């Protein structure tokens, strides 16, 4: 049930133990000007001066605090408190998730899932299979890692099947991007959940339900049109997976280390005919069942805990305590990481040294992401402690505009301006956090999904993903706009429509 309204000039600051009222640090016009200038400074630093988003968020947040009337030392303290609180709730999850994703790649478990699904698909089903592969790969992995891993798969499947590459690439990319926007444990959804105080299990359940129709419509359905608009040959980038060009494949080094004795393999295409027989030295990898269990394990644990809370909120007993423990995000993802260290390693033939090296190499790439996420939490706390959050909350409520639509618009504007989905998410979540105090738990989860939908809107030339897709698929800028940019807009708009529709029935 919604809480009492937040009155102008007062904001509810979320704390571990409850809430407290915060008086504005200055007059309302001063607060509004400080907030607007701070956001403009963040965007200008990132887009014009090419400053790292972490530095931009720190400068912008401190500038907002001081400009809104906080003493400089109090602005620094406020930012530090928000940074620490966010890292406490998100940092551990991102670290464990990154380790799991690295083991998934290095052990060959990701290869096994992809190869199994592709070989069992008919030619007509390939776009749908690729959408499923993109979603499964996207569930535990960061977007950039998943994209680099998917590209050789897309190229190889398109070459062997004869299906237009856009019918293969678009569904896979949609599956990957949709999970990145809507489903934790990705850093964007995680920081939004932490910032606005949403329930992770509920958000996970809503995110998966929303992702299914979005992937279907923006993936295999849109791929039919994309293949007509952009009819290009398959890029000659990867002769085979793990070939000499394996430097572009994040799994190449691990695959070579696991390569076993040569065997004869008859490779068959989706049309049911064997097209060639090859003698290969196939790398060891975990079984399909072992790989799939590992990917779905944290999702099942967190969903089970969320379903128990929704259907039996008053239940008690040792089984409830156990389920709540196993379904807590840190424990669920931690169990998945340990599972990967044991079962992925055994199946992939990795010794203790290889496992240690894989886990160690998983952390440096996420350092920048963690700093951005933490800085976003600091920015959110500054908005709350200055009272700017209360002003925003009252303005949104008095306008009569849907809170979900406002969240999407803020996230989309920052995304278009900066090109970063993560920056868009952390910034929008910080701005919308005070409003969330007046929402029910299910509506707060929908707020997170609205922010996630906006964070992928209109990818264009200031987005690194735009250039990655263009370079790997060898498309022109115009062709990339017709495919990648359109599919990102479809994910965003369809996600918004789904959230707004759910908001009609959920209060």
Tab-separated table of C-alpha atoms in Angstrom:
chain	number	residue	atom	x	y	z
A	1	UNK	CA	0.000	0.000	0.000
A	2	UNK	CA	1.389	3.460	-0.838
A	3	UNK	CA	2.857	5.543	1.937
A	4	UNK	CA	1.671	8.999	2.947
A	5	UNK	CA	2.328	11.773	0.395
A	6	UNK	CA	5.624	13.664	0.490
A	7	UNK	CA	4.998	17.379	0.997
A	8	UNK	CA	6.864	20.110	-0.868
A	9	UNK	CA	10.237	20.831	0.647
A	10	UNK	CA	10.440	17.559	2.547
A	11	UNK	CA	11.830	14.235	1.400
A	12	UNK	CA	11.971	10.772	2.895
A	13	UNK	CA	15.551	9.555	2.995
A	14	UNK	CA	15.811	5.793	2.874
A	15	UNK	CA	17.903	4.334	5.630
A	16	UNK	CA	18.616	0.811	6.709
A	17	UNK	CA	16.540	1.181	9.776
A	18	UNK	CA	13.691	3.324	8.479
A	19	UNK	CA	13.086	6.835	7.121
A	20	UNK	CA	13.835	10.373	8.211
A	21	UNK	CA	12.719	13.760	6.938
A	22	UNK	CA	15.287	16.052	5.328
A	23	UNK	CA	14.791	19.805	5.132
A	24	UNK	CA	15.769	21.576	1.892
A	25	UNK	CA	19.276	23.032	1.885
A	26	UNK	CA	18.127	26.149	0.049
A	27	UNK	CA	15.217	27.879	-1.680
A	28	UNK	CA	13.275	25.803	-4.213
A	29	UNK	CA	14.509	27.780	-7.293
A	30	UNK	CA	18.098	27.298	-6.134
A	31	UNK	CA	17.565	23.550	-5.769
A	32	UNK	CA	16.055	23.238	-9.245
A	33	UNK	CA	18.822	25.281	-10.894
A	34	UNK	CA	21.520	23.299	-9.065
A	35	UNK	CA	20.001	19.962	-10.151
A	36	UNK	CA	19.635	21.007	-13.797
A	37	UNK	CA	23.140	22.473	-13.987
A	38	UNK	CA	24.580	19.375	-12.321
A	39	UNK	CA	22.991	17.040	-14.871
A	40	UNK	CA	24.133	19.292	-17.735
A	41	UNK	CA	27.687	19.272	-16.348
A	42	UNK	CA	27.693	15.463	-16.096
A	43	UNK	CA	26.484	15.087	-19.682
A	44	UNK	CA	28.898	17.735	-21.016
A	45	UNK	CA	31.887	16.189	-19.260
A	46	UNK	CA	31.110	12.741	-20.673
A	47	UNK	CA	30.124	13.702	-24.214
A	48	UNK	CA	32.180	16.829	-24.943
A	49	UNK	CA	35.312	16.552	-22.814
A	50	UNK	CA	35.312	12.715	-22.894
A	51	UNK	CA	35.811	12.517	-19.139
A	52	UNK	CA	35.298	9.090	-17.564
A	53	UNK	CA	31.707	8.764	-16.256
A	54	UNK	CA	32.964	8.111	-12.715
A	55	UNK	CA	34.805	11.438	-12.573
A	56	UNK	CA	31.879	13.210	-14.244
A	57	UNK	CA	29.402	11.842	-11.703
A	58	UNK	CA	31.644	12.798	-8.768
A	59	UNK	CA	32.087	16.374	-10.050
A	60	UNK	CA	28.410	16.696	-10.925
A	61	UNK	CA	27.201	15.313	-7.596
A	62	UNK	CA	29.470	17.533	-5.493
A	63	UNK	CA	28.570	20.512	-7.658
A	64	UNK	CA	24.867	19.866	-7.125
A	65	UNK	CA	25.337	19.568	-3.373
A	66	UNK	CA	27.359	22.757	-2.994
A	67	UNK	CA	25.204	24.655	-5.489
A	68	UNK	CA	22.062	23.616	-3.616
A	69	UNK	CA	23.384	25.057	-0.368
A	70	UNK	CA	25.165	22.184	1.368
A	71	UNK	CA	28.484	22.987	3.014
A	72	UNK	CA	31.357	21.484	0.973
A	73	UNK	CA	32.286	19.022	3.728
A	74	UNK	CA	28.652	17.909	4.065
A	75	UNK	CA	28.395	17.453	0.293
A	76	UNK	CA	31.456	15.183	0.370
A	77	UNK	CA	30.039	13.235	3.326
A	78	UNK	CA	26.676	12.841	1.605
A	79	UNK	CA	28.315	11.559	-1.560
A	80	UNK	CA	30.493	9.137	0.403
A	81	UNK	CA	27.517	7.749	2.315
A	82	UNK	CA	25.622	7.090	-0.916
A	83	UNK	CA	28.669	5.569	-2.574
A	84	UNK	CA	29.270	3.202	0.340
A	85	UNK	CA	25.643	2.150	0.682
A	86	UNK	CA	25.397	1.363	-3.022
A	87	UNK	CA	28.641	-0.597	-3.115
A	88	UNK	CA	27.521	-2.600	-0.077
A	89	UNK	CA	24.358	-3.761	-1.819
A	90	UNK	CA	25.604	-3.964	-5.404
A	91	UNK	CA	29.381	-4.369	-5.419
A	92	UNK	CA	29.471	-7.914	-4.042
A	93	UNK	CA	26.787	-9.060	-6.480
A	94	UNK	CA	28.579	-7.584	-9.485
A	95	UNK	CA	31.870	-9.180	-8.445
A	96	UNK	CA	30.354	-12.634	-7.949
A	97	UNK	CA	28.350	-12.339	-11.171
A	98	UNK	CA	31.458	-11.406	-13.124
A	99	UNK	CA	33.337	-14.412	-11.740
A	100	UNK	CA	30.495	-16.724	-12.697
A	101	UNK	CA	30.375	-15.286	-16.216
A	102	UNK	CA	34.124	-15.714	-16.681
A	103	UNK	CA	33.974	-19.337	-15.576
A	104	UNK	CA	31.060	-19.888	-17.940
A	105	UNK	CA	33.240	-18.732	-20.828
A	106	UNK	CA	36.609	-20.198	-19.864
A	107	UNK	CA	35.261	-23.655	-18.994
A	108	UNK	CA	33.477	-24.014	-22.330
A	109	UNK	CA	30.032	-24.132	-20.703
A	110	UNK	CA	28.842	-21.237	-22.877
A	111	UNK	CA	30.100	-23.068	-25.975
A	112	UNK	CA	28.240	-26.211	-24.945
A	113	UNK	CA	24.917	-24.386	-24.502
A	114	UNK	CA	25.224	-22.656	-27.863
A	115	UNK	CA	26.367	-25.710	-29.821
A	116	UNK	CA	23.656	-27.927	-28.354
A	117	UNK	CA	20.823	-25.515	-29.081
A	118	UNK	CA	21.993	-24.699	-32.612
A	119	UNK	CA	22.497	-28.302	-33.648
A	120	UNK	CA	19.002	-29.249	-32.494
A	121	UNK	CA	17.266	-26.414	-34.343
A	122	UNK	CA	15.675	-26.544	-37.771
A	123	UNK	CA	16.459	-23.822	-40.271
A	124	UNK	CA	13.118	-22.107	-39.639
A	125	UNK	CA	13.701	-22.196	-35.891
A	126	UNK	CA	17.204	-20.722	-35.991
A	127	UNK	CA	16.109	-17.091	-35.334
A	128	UNK	CA	14.151	-18.239	-32.292
A	129	UNK	CA	17.055	-20.369	-31.099
A	130	UNK	CA	19.444	-17.437	-31.470
A	131	UNK	CA	17.094	-15.268	-29.397
A	132	UNK	CA	17.162	-17.930	-26.673
A	133	UNK	CA	20.959	-18.148	-26.888
A	134	UNK	CA	21.262	-14.372	-26.599
A	135	UNK	CA	19.027	-14.398	-23.526
A	136	UNK	CA	20.875	-17.290	-21.858
A	137	UNK	CA	24.287	-15.762	-22.579
A	138	UNK	CA	22.980	-12.365	-21.490
A	139	UNK	CA	21.617	-13.593	-18.174
A	140	UNK	CA	24.948	-13.961	-16.351
A	141	UNK	CA	27.281	-11.818	-18.494
A	142	UNK	CA	28.050	-8.170	-18.979
A	143	UNK	CA	26.759	-6.777	-22.249
A	144	UNK	CA	30.139	-6.152	-23.885
A	145	UNK	CA	31.453	-9.616	-22.996
A	146	UNK	CA	28.255	-11.271	-24.209
A	147	UNK	CA	28.384	-9.298	-27.462
A	148	UNK	CA	31.969	-10.267	-28.226
A	149	UNK	CA	31.158	-13.898	-27.413
A	150	UNK	CA	28.028	-13.922	-29.593
A	151	UNK	CA	29.577	-12.414	-32.737
A	152	UNK	CA	31.594	-15.491	-33.807
A	153	UNK	CA	28.529	-17.644	-33.065
A	154	UNK	CA	26.341	-15.420	-35.250
A	155	UNK	CA	28.834	-15.463	-38.121
A	156	UNK	CA	29.439	-19.215	-37.954
A	157	UNK	CA	25.731	-20.116	-37.795
A	158	UNK	CA	24.887	-17.775	-40.679
A	159	UNK	CA	27.676	-19.252	-42.815
A	160	UNK	CA	26.752	-22.861	-42.222
A	161	UNK	CA	22.977	-22.470	-42.462
A	162	UNK	CA	22.695	-20.084	-45.391
A	163	UNK	CA	20.145	-18.006	-43.453
A	164	UNK	CA	20.533	-14.207	-43.966
A	165	UNK	CA	22.818	-12.911	-41.261
A	166	UNK	CA	20.307	-10.343	-39.990
A	167	UNK	CA	17.841	-13.145	-39.225
A	168	UNK	CA	20.563	-14.641	-37.028
A	169	UNK	CA	22.159	-11.504	-35.592
A	170	UNK	CA	19.081	-9.453	-34.671
A	171	UNK	CA	17.397	-12.066	-32.422
A	172	UNK	CA	20.684	-12.841	-30.658
A	173	UNK	CA	21.447	-9.173	-30.026
A	174	UNK	CA	17.887	-8.525	-28.833
A	175	UNK	CA	18.052	-11.412	-26.354
A	176	UNK	CA	21.350	-10.100	-25.007
A	177	UNK	CA	20.302	-6.430	-24.779
A	178	UNK	CA	16.886	-7.171	-23.271
A	179	UNK	CA	18.352	-9.174	-20.400
A	180	UNK	CA	20.916	-6.420	-19.874
A	181	UNK	CA	18.153	-3.816	-19.504
A	182	UNK	CA	15.558	-5.688	-17.452
A	183	UNK	CA	16.993	-8.635	-15.543
A	184	UNK	CA	19.415	-8.597	-12.593
A	185	UNK	CA	22.208	-9.432	-11.784
A	186	UNK	CA	23.323	-6.932	-14.446
A	187	UNK	CA	24.795	-3.794	-12.841
A	188	UNK	CA	22.138	-1.446	-14.278
A	189	UNK	CA	19.077	-3.217	-12.852
A	190	UNK	CA	20.957	-3.979	-9.630
A	191	UNK	CA	21.859	-0.363	-8.924
A	192	UNK	CA	18.334	0.774	-9.821
A	193	UNK	CA	16.893	-1.819	-7.426
A	194	UNK	CA	19.239	-0.698	-4.666
A	195	UNK	CA	18.698	3.020	-5.296
A	196	UNK	CA	14.891	3.029	-5.358
A	197	UNK	CA	14.527	0.289	-2.733
A	198	UNK	CA	12.829	-2.311	-4.938
A	199	UNK	CA	12.591	-6.005	-4.097
A	200	UNK	CA	15.082	-7.947	-6.209
A	201	UNK	CA	13.017	-11.135	-6.461
A	202	UNK	CA	9.875	-9.279	-7.558
A	203	UNK	CA	11.850	-7.224	-10.076
A	204	UNK	CA	13.506	-10.373	-11.412
A	205	UNK	CA	10.129	-12.066	-11.892
A	206	UNK	CA	8.583	-9.002	-13.557
A	207	UNK	CA	11.690	-8.551	-15.703
A	208	UNK	CA	11.606	-12.087	-17.064
A	209	UNK	CA	7.878	-11.863	-17.823
A	210	UNK	CA	8.387	-8.533	-19.601
A	211	UNK	CA	11.462	-9.758	-21.478
A	212	UNK	CA	9.663	-12.642	-23.226
A	213	UNK	CA	7.274	-10.624	-25.465
A	214	UNK	CA	9.932	-7.939	-25.993
A	215	UNK	CA	12.438	-10.518	-27.257
A	216	UNK	CA	9.825	-12.149	-29.506
A	217	UNK	CA	8.688	-8.906	-31.155
A	218	UNK	CA	12.011	-7.081	-31.357
A	219	UNK	CA	13.918	-10.282	-32.183
A	220	UNK	CA	12.647	-12.947	-34.598
A	221	UNK	CA	9.676	-10.843	-35.758
A	222	UNK	CA	11.674	-7.675	-36.466
A	223	UNK	CA	14.515	-9.760	-37.934
A	224	UNK	CA	12.323	-10.544	-40.962
A	225	UNK	CA	12.143	-6.855	-41.815
A	226	UNK	CA	15.776	-6.172	-40.946
A	227	UNK	CA	16.904	-8.917	-43.324
A	228	UNK	CA	15.008	-7.171	-46.166
A	229	UNK	CA	16.276	-3.696	-45.316
A	230	UNK	CA	19.897	-4.758	-44.888
A	231	UNK	CA	20.865	-7.695	-47.101
A	232	UNK	CA	24.589	-8.114	-46.578
A	233	UNK	CA	26.996	-11.037	-46.990
A	234	UNK	CA	28.285	-12.852	-43.947
A	235	UNK	CA	31.519	-11.162	-42.782
A	236	UNK	CA	34.608	-13.296	-43.317
A	237	UNK	CA	35.904	-12.674	-39.822
A	238	UNK	CA	35.937	-16.102	-38.187
A	239	UNK	CA	36.787	-19.124	-40.274
A	240	UNK	CA	35.829	-21.209	-37.277
A	241	UNK	CA	35.508	-20.641	-33.608
A	242	UNK	CA	38.856	-20.658	-31.915
A	243	UNK	CA	40.677	-20.104	-35.221
A	244	UNK	CA	43.637	-17.845	-35.757
A	245	UNK	CA	41.431	-14.896	-35.230
A	246	UNK	CA	40.602	-16.165	-31.787
A	247	UNK	CA	42.052	-13.018	-30.252
A	248	UNK	CA	38.633	-11.483	-30.778
A	249	UNK	CA	36.923	-14.362	-29.008
A	250	UNK	CA	37.061	-14.146	-25.202
A	251	UNK	CA	36.787	-17.921	-24.923
A	252	UNK	CA	39.697	-18.642	-27.281
A	253	UNK	CA	42.496	-18.946	-24.718
A	254	UNK	CA	40.469	-21.175	-22.410
A	255	UNK	CA	39.307	-23.312	-25.320
A	256	UNK	CA	42.862	-23.895	-26.517
A	257	UNK	CA	43.972	-24.856	-23.015
A	258	UNK	CA	41.196	-27.468	-22.839
A	259	UNK	CA	41.784	-28.979	-26.273
A	260	UNK	CA	41.829	-32.759	-26.152
A	261	UNK	CA	42.848	-35.520	-28.592
A	262	UNK	CA	41.689	-35.381	-32.199
A	263	UNK	CA	38.352	-36.999	-33.014
A	264	UNK	CA	36.247	-37.371	-36.149
A	265	UNK	CA	33.101	-35.250	-36.125
A	266	UNK	CA	30.253	-35.150	-38.604
A	267	UNK	CA	28.827	-31.641	-38.544
A	268	UNK	CA	25.193	-31.412	-39.545
A	269	UNK	CA	23.168	-28.405	-40.556
A	270	UNK	CA	19.588	-27.527	-39.565
A	271	UNK	CA	18.268	-29.016	-42.819
A	272	UNK	CA	19.043	-32.426	-41.412
A	273	UNK	CA	21.847	-33.242	-43.851
A	274	UNK	CA	25.479	-33.737	-43.044
A	275	UNK	CA	27.469	-31.228	-45.089
A	276	UNK	CA	31.003	-32.279	-44.229
A	277	UNK	CA	33.091	-34.502	-42.012
A	278	UNK	CA	36.036	-32.995	-40.230
A	279	UNK	CA	38.825	-34.303	-38.046
A	280	UNK	CA	39.102	-31.964	-35.089
A	281	UNK	CA	40.684	-31.654	-31.726
A	282	UNK	CA	37.631	-30.741	-29.691
A	283	UNK	CA	38.047	-28.833	-26.415
A	284	UNK	CA	36.601	-30.350	-23.276
A	285	UNK	CA	33.564	-28.649	-21.849
A	286	UNK	CA	30.837	-29.316	-19.261
A	287	UNK	CA	27.674	-31.114	-20.362
A	288	UNK	CA	24.662	-29.120	-21.528
A	289	UNK	CA	22.735	-30.035	-18.364
A	290	UNK	CA	25.552	-28.919	-16.068
A	291	UNK	CA	25.900	-25.620	-17.942
A	292	UNK	CA	22.162	-24.920	-17.984
A	293	UNK	CA	21.758	-25.697	-14.279
A	294	UNK	CA	24.540	-23.250	-13.478
A	295	UNK	CA	22.975	-20.447	-15.529
A	296	UNK	CA	19.490	-20.913	-14.087
A	297	UNK	CA	20.473	-21.743	-10.486
A	298	UNK	CA	20.548	-18.178	-9.057
A	299	UNK	CA	17.407	-17.237	-10.976
A	300	UNK	CA	15.475	-20.191	-9.568
A	301	UNK	CA	16.651	-19.524	-6.009
A	302	UNK	CA	15.719	-15.828	-6.094
A	303	UNK	CA	12.398	-16.493	-7.822
A	304	UNK	CA	11.493	-19.194	-5.294
A	305	UNK	CA	12.085	-16.769	-2.448
A	306	UNK	CA	10.038	-14.046	-4.190
A	307	UNK	CA	7.152	-16.427	-4.888
A	308	UNK	CA	7.135	-17.537	-1.260
A	309	UNK	CA	6.944	-13.926	-0.096
A	310	UNK	CA	4.107	-13.143	-2.527
A	311	UNK	CA	1.998	-16.234	-1.878
A	312	UNK	CA	2.800	-17.039	1.753
A	313	UNK	CA	3.955	-13.817	3.418
A	314	UNK	CA	3.064	-15.025	6.913
A	315	UNK	CA	4.650	-18.462	6.608
A	316	UNK	CA	7.128	-19.474	9.291
A	317	UNK	CA	9.417	-22.369	10.038
A	318	UNK	CA	12.895	-23.599	9.292
A	319	UNK	CA	12.111	-24.138	5.602
A	320	UNK	CA	11.105	-20.475	5.268
A	321	UNK	CA	14.342	-19.325	6.873
A	322	UNK	CA	16.337	-21.638	4.620
A	323	UNK	CA	14.524	-20.499	1.473
A	324	UNK	CA	14.928	-16.823	2.406
A	325	UNK	CA	18.630	-17.429	3.022
A	326	UNK	CA	19.233	-19.281	-0.245
A	327	UNK	CA	17.114	-16.782	-2.191
A	328	UNK	CA	18.914	-13.685	-0.950
A	329	UNK	CA	20.818	-12.204	-3.928
A	330	UNK	CA	24.315	-12.468	-2.474
A	331	UNK	CA	23.850	-16.110	-1.432
A	332	UNK	CA	22.101	-17.144	-4.683
A	333	UNK	CA	24.787	-15.646	-6.912
A	334	UNK	CA	27.505	-16.846	-4.551
A	335	UNK	CA	26.200	-20.414	-4.788
A	336	UNK	CA	26.229	-20.123	-8.590
A	337	UNK	CA	29.838	-18.928	-8.500
A	338	UNK	CA	30.906	-21.847	-6.289
A	339	UNK	CA	28.943	-24.247	-8.508
A	340	UNK	CA	30.868	-22.915	-11.525
A	341	UNK	CA	34.217	-23.250	-9.711
A	342	UNK	CA	33.481	-26.933	-9.081
A	343	UNK	CA	31.298	-28.345	-11.838
A	344	UNK	CA	32.282	-26.079	-14.740
A	345	UNK	CA	35.932	-26.644	-13.864
A	346	UNK	CA	35.552	-30.437	-13.715
A	347	UNK	CA	33.663	-30.593	-16.996
A	348	UNK	CA	36.070	-28.210	-18.715
A	349	UNK	CA	39.198	-29.956	-17.490
A	350	UNK	CA	40.399	-26.883	-15.606
A	351	UNK	CA	42.891	-27.385	-12.773
A	352	UNK	CA	43.076	-25.205	-9.673
A	353	UNK	CA	45.556	-22.861	-11.298
A	354	UNK	CA	43.286	-22.322	-14.305
A	355	UNK	CA	40.279	-21.676	-12.074
A	356	UNK	CA	42.249	-19.188	-9.982
A	357	UNK	CA	43.457	-17.373	-13.090
A	358	UNK	CA	39.946	-17.240	-14.530
A	359	UNK	CA	38.465	-15.803	-11.333
A	360	UNK	CA	41.267	-13.292	-10.976
A	361	UNK	CA	40.873	-12.041	-14.541
A	362	UNK	CA	37.110	-11.574	-14.030
A	363	UNK	CA	37.468	-8.618	-11.670
A	364	UNK	CA	39.591	-5.941	-13.431
A	365	UNK	CA	37.090	-5.432	-16.305
A	366	UNK	CA	34.276	-4.585	-13.867
A	367	UNK	CA	36.255	-2.082	-11.797
A	368	UNK	CA	35.118	0.847	-13.931
A	369	UNK	CA	31.516	-0.329	-13.847
A	370	UNK	CA	31.587	-0.595	-10.057
A	371	UNK	CA	32.960	2.933	-9.695
A	372	UNK	CA	30.242	4.317	-11.984
A	373	UNK	CA	27.563	2.439	-10.066
A	374	UNK	CA	28.913	3.675	-6.729
A	375	UNK	CA	29.143	7.258	-7.988
A	376	UNK	CA	25.538	7.023	-9.127
A	377	UNK	CA	24.599	6.023	-5.592
A	378	UNK	CA	26.518	9.023	-4.246
A	379	UNK	CA	24.695	11.332	-6.671
A	380	UNK	CA	21.368	9.912	-5.502
A	381	UNK	CA	22.216	10.575	-1.848
A	382	UNK	CA	23.198	14.171	-2.600
A	383	UNK	CA	19.835	14.725	-4.297
A	384	UNK	CA	18.096	13.355	-1.203
A	385	UNK	CA	20.166	15.240	1.390
A	386	UNK	CA	19.724	18.586	-0.360
A	387	UNK	CA	15.954	18.139	-0.586
A	388	UNK	CA	16.038	18.184	-4.407
A	389	UNK	CA	14.476	14.733	-4.406
A	390	UNK	CA	11.440	16.005	-2.548
A	391	UNK	CA	10.978	18.824	-5.045
A	392	UNK	CA	11.158	16.354	-7.940
A	393	UNK	CA	8.736	13.980	-6.231
A	394	UNK	CA	6.158	16.698	-5.631
A	395	UNK	CA	6.532	18.082	-9.142
A	396	UNK	CA	5.901	14.661	-10.707
A	397	UNK	CA	2.861	13.980	-8.510
A	398	UNK	CA	1.336	17.402	-9.143
A	399	UNK	CA	1.855	17.086	-12.903
A	400	UNK	CA	-0.449	14.063	-13.130
A	401	UNK	CA	1.999	12.306	-15.471
A	402	UNK	CA	2.653	8.619	-14.875
A	403	UNK	CA	5.688	8.083	-12.656
A	404	UNK	CA	6.681	5.176	-14.909
A	405	UNK	CA	6.641	7.391	-17.995
A	406	UNK	CA	8.693	10.069	-16.243
A	407	UNK	CA	11.266	7.466	-15.206
A	408	UNK	CA	11.519	6.217	-18.791
A	409	UNK	CA	11.877	9.748	-20.180
A	410	UNK	CA	14.636	10.725	-17.751
A	411	UNK	CA	16.565	7.522	-18.434
A	412	UNK	CA	16.092	7.814	-22.205
A	413	UNK	CA	17.259	11.451	-22.285
A	414	UNK	CA	20.444	10.652	-20.369
A	415	UNK	CA	21.024	7.595	-22.570
A	416	UNK	CA	20.704	9.585	-25.799
A	417	UNK	CA	22.939	12.338	-24.433
A	418	UNK	CA	25.719	10.149	-22.989
A	419	UNK	CA	25.471	6.898	-24.953
A	420	UNK	CA	25.821	4.863	-21.767
A	421	UNK	CA	23.047	2.618	-20.487
A	422	UNK	CA	24.754	2.324	-17.098
A	423	UNK	CA	25.073	6.102	-16.653
A	424	UNK	CA	21.453	6.529	-17.759
A	425	UNK	CA	20.282	3.958	-15.229
A	426	UNK	CA	22.221	5.239	-12.227
A	427	UNK	CA	21.335	8.866	-12.984
A	428	UNK	CA	17.623	8.207	-13.544
A	429	UNK	CA	17.424	5.970	-10.472
A	430	UNK	CA	18.978	8.687	-8.330
A	431	UNK	CA	16.501	11.267	-9.591
A	432	UNK	CA	13.494	8.975	-9.138
A	433	UNK	CA	14.502	7.502	-5.752
A	434	UNK	CA	12.506	9.948	-3.605
A	435	UNK	CA	9.381	9.280	-5.655
A	436	UNK	CA	9.737	5.554	-4.987
A	437	UNK	CA	9.115	6.182	-1.280
A	438	UNK	CA	5.464	6.820	-2.179
A	439	UNK	CA	5.034	3.630	-4.250
A	440	UNK	CA	4.039	0.089	-3.361
A	441	UNK	CA	6.646	-2.654	-3.679
A	442	UNK	CA	5.337	-3.993	-7.032
A	443	UNK	CA	5.160	-0.462	-8.475
A	444	UNK	CA	8.728	0.176	-7.358
A	445	UNK	CA	9.809	-2.900	-9.334
A	446	UNK	CA	7.973	-1.554	-12.377
A	447	UNK	CA	9.807	1.743	-11.860
A	448	UNK	CA	13.113	-0.134	-12.123
A	449	UNK	CA	11.982	-1.751	-15.383
A	450	UNK	CA	10.855	1.608	-16.795
A	451	UNK	CA	14.312	3.010	-16.051
A	452	UNK	CA	15.899	-0.049	-17.691
A	453	UNK	CA	13.743	0.353	-20.785
A	454	UNK	CA	14.763	3.984	-21.156
A	455	UNK	CA	18.444	3.137	-20.707
A	456	UNK	CA	18.641	1.326	-24.067
A	457	UNK	CA	16.698	3.863	-26.143
A	458	UNK	CA	18.166	5.147	-29.441
A	459	UNK	CA	21.695	3.805	-29.484
A	460	UNK	CA	23.650	5.949	-31.932
A	461	UNK	CA	27.161	7.215	-32.666
A	462	UNK	CA	28.033	8.097	-29.041
A	463	UNK	CA	27.402	4.503	-27.908
A	464	UNK	CA	30.323	2.056	-27.946
A	465	UNK	CA	27.878	-0.772	-28.653
A	466	UNK	CA	26.852	0.940	-31.909
A	467	UNK	CA	30.402	0.811	-33.227
A	468	UNK	CA	31.029	-2.718	-31.942
A	469	UNK	CA	28.024	-4.036	-33.868
A	470	UNK	CA	28.926	-2.027	-36.978
A	471	UNK	CA	32.509	-3.254	-36.947
A	472	UNK	CA	31.745	-6.914	-36.301
A	473	UNK	CA	28.905	-7.213	-38.821
A	474	UNK	CA	30.688	-5.012	-41.375
A	475	UNK	CA	27.660	-2.750	-41.913
A	476	UNK	CA	27.630	0.903	-42.918
A	477	UNK	CA	26.549	3.600	-40.487
A	478	UNK	CA	23.174	3.787	-42.237
A	479	UNK	CA	22.694	0.021	-42.104
A	480	UNK	CA	23.605	-0.002	-38.413
A	481	UNK	CA	20.932	2.627	-37.763
A	482	UNK	CA	18.375	0.494	-39.637
A	483	UNK	CA	19.167	-2.593	-37.582
A	484	UNK	CA	20.923	-2.038	-34.261
A	485	UNK	CA	19.434	1.384	-33.492
A	486	UNK	CA	15.925	0.294	-34.465
A	487	UNK	CA	16.070	-2.894	-32.398
A	488	UNK	CA	17.274	-0.945	-29.356
A	489	UNK	CA	14.381	1.499	-29.790
A	490	UNK	CA	11.968	-1.433	-30.099
A	491	UNK	CA	13.256	-2.980	-26.880
A	492	UNK	CA	12.891	0.371	-25.135
A	493	UNK	CA	9.430	1.298	-26.396
A	494	UNK	CA	7.993	-2.214	-26.066
A	495	UNK	CA	9.400	-2.402	-22.555
A	496	UNK	CA	7.765	0.922	-21.699
A	497	UNK	CA	4.414	-0.217	-23.106
A	498	UNK	CA	4.625	-3.449	-21.116
A	499	UNK	CA	5.437	-1.567	-17.915
A	500	UNK	CA	2.605	0.936	-18.451
A	501	UNK	CA	0.169	-1.905	-19.147
A	502	UNK	CA	1.251	-3.708	-15.985
A	503	UNK	CA	0.902	-0.447	-14.065
A	504	UNK	CA	-2.811	-0.394	-14.907
A	505	UNK	CA	-3.357	-3.589	-12.931
A	506	UNK	CA	-0.632	-3.231	-10.271
A	507	UNK	CA	-0.886	-0.592	-7.583
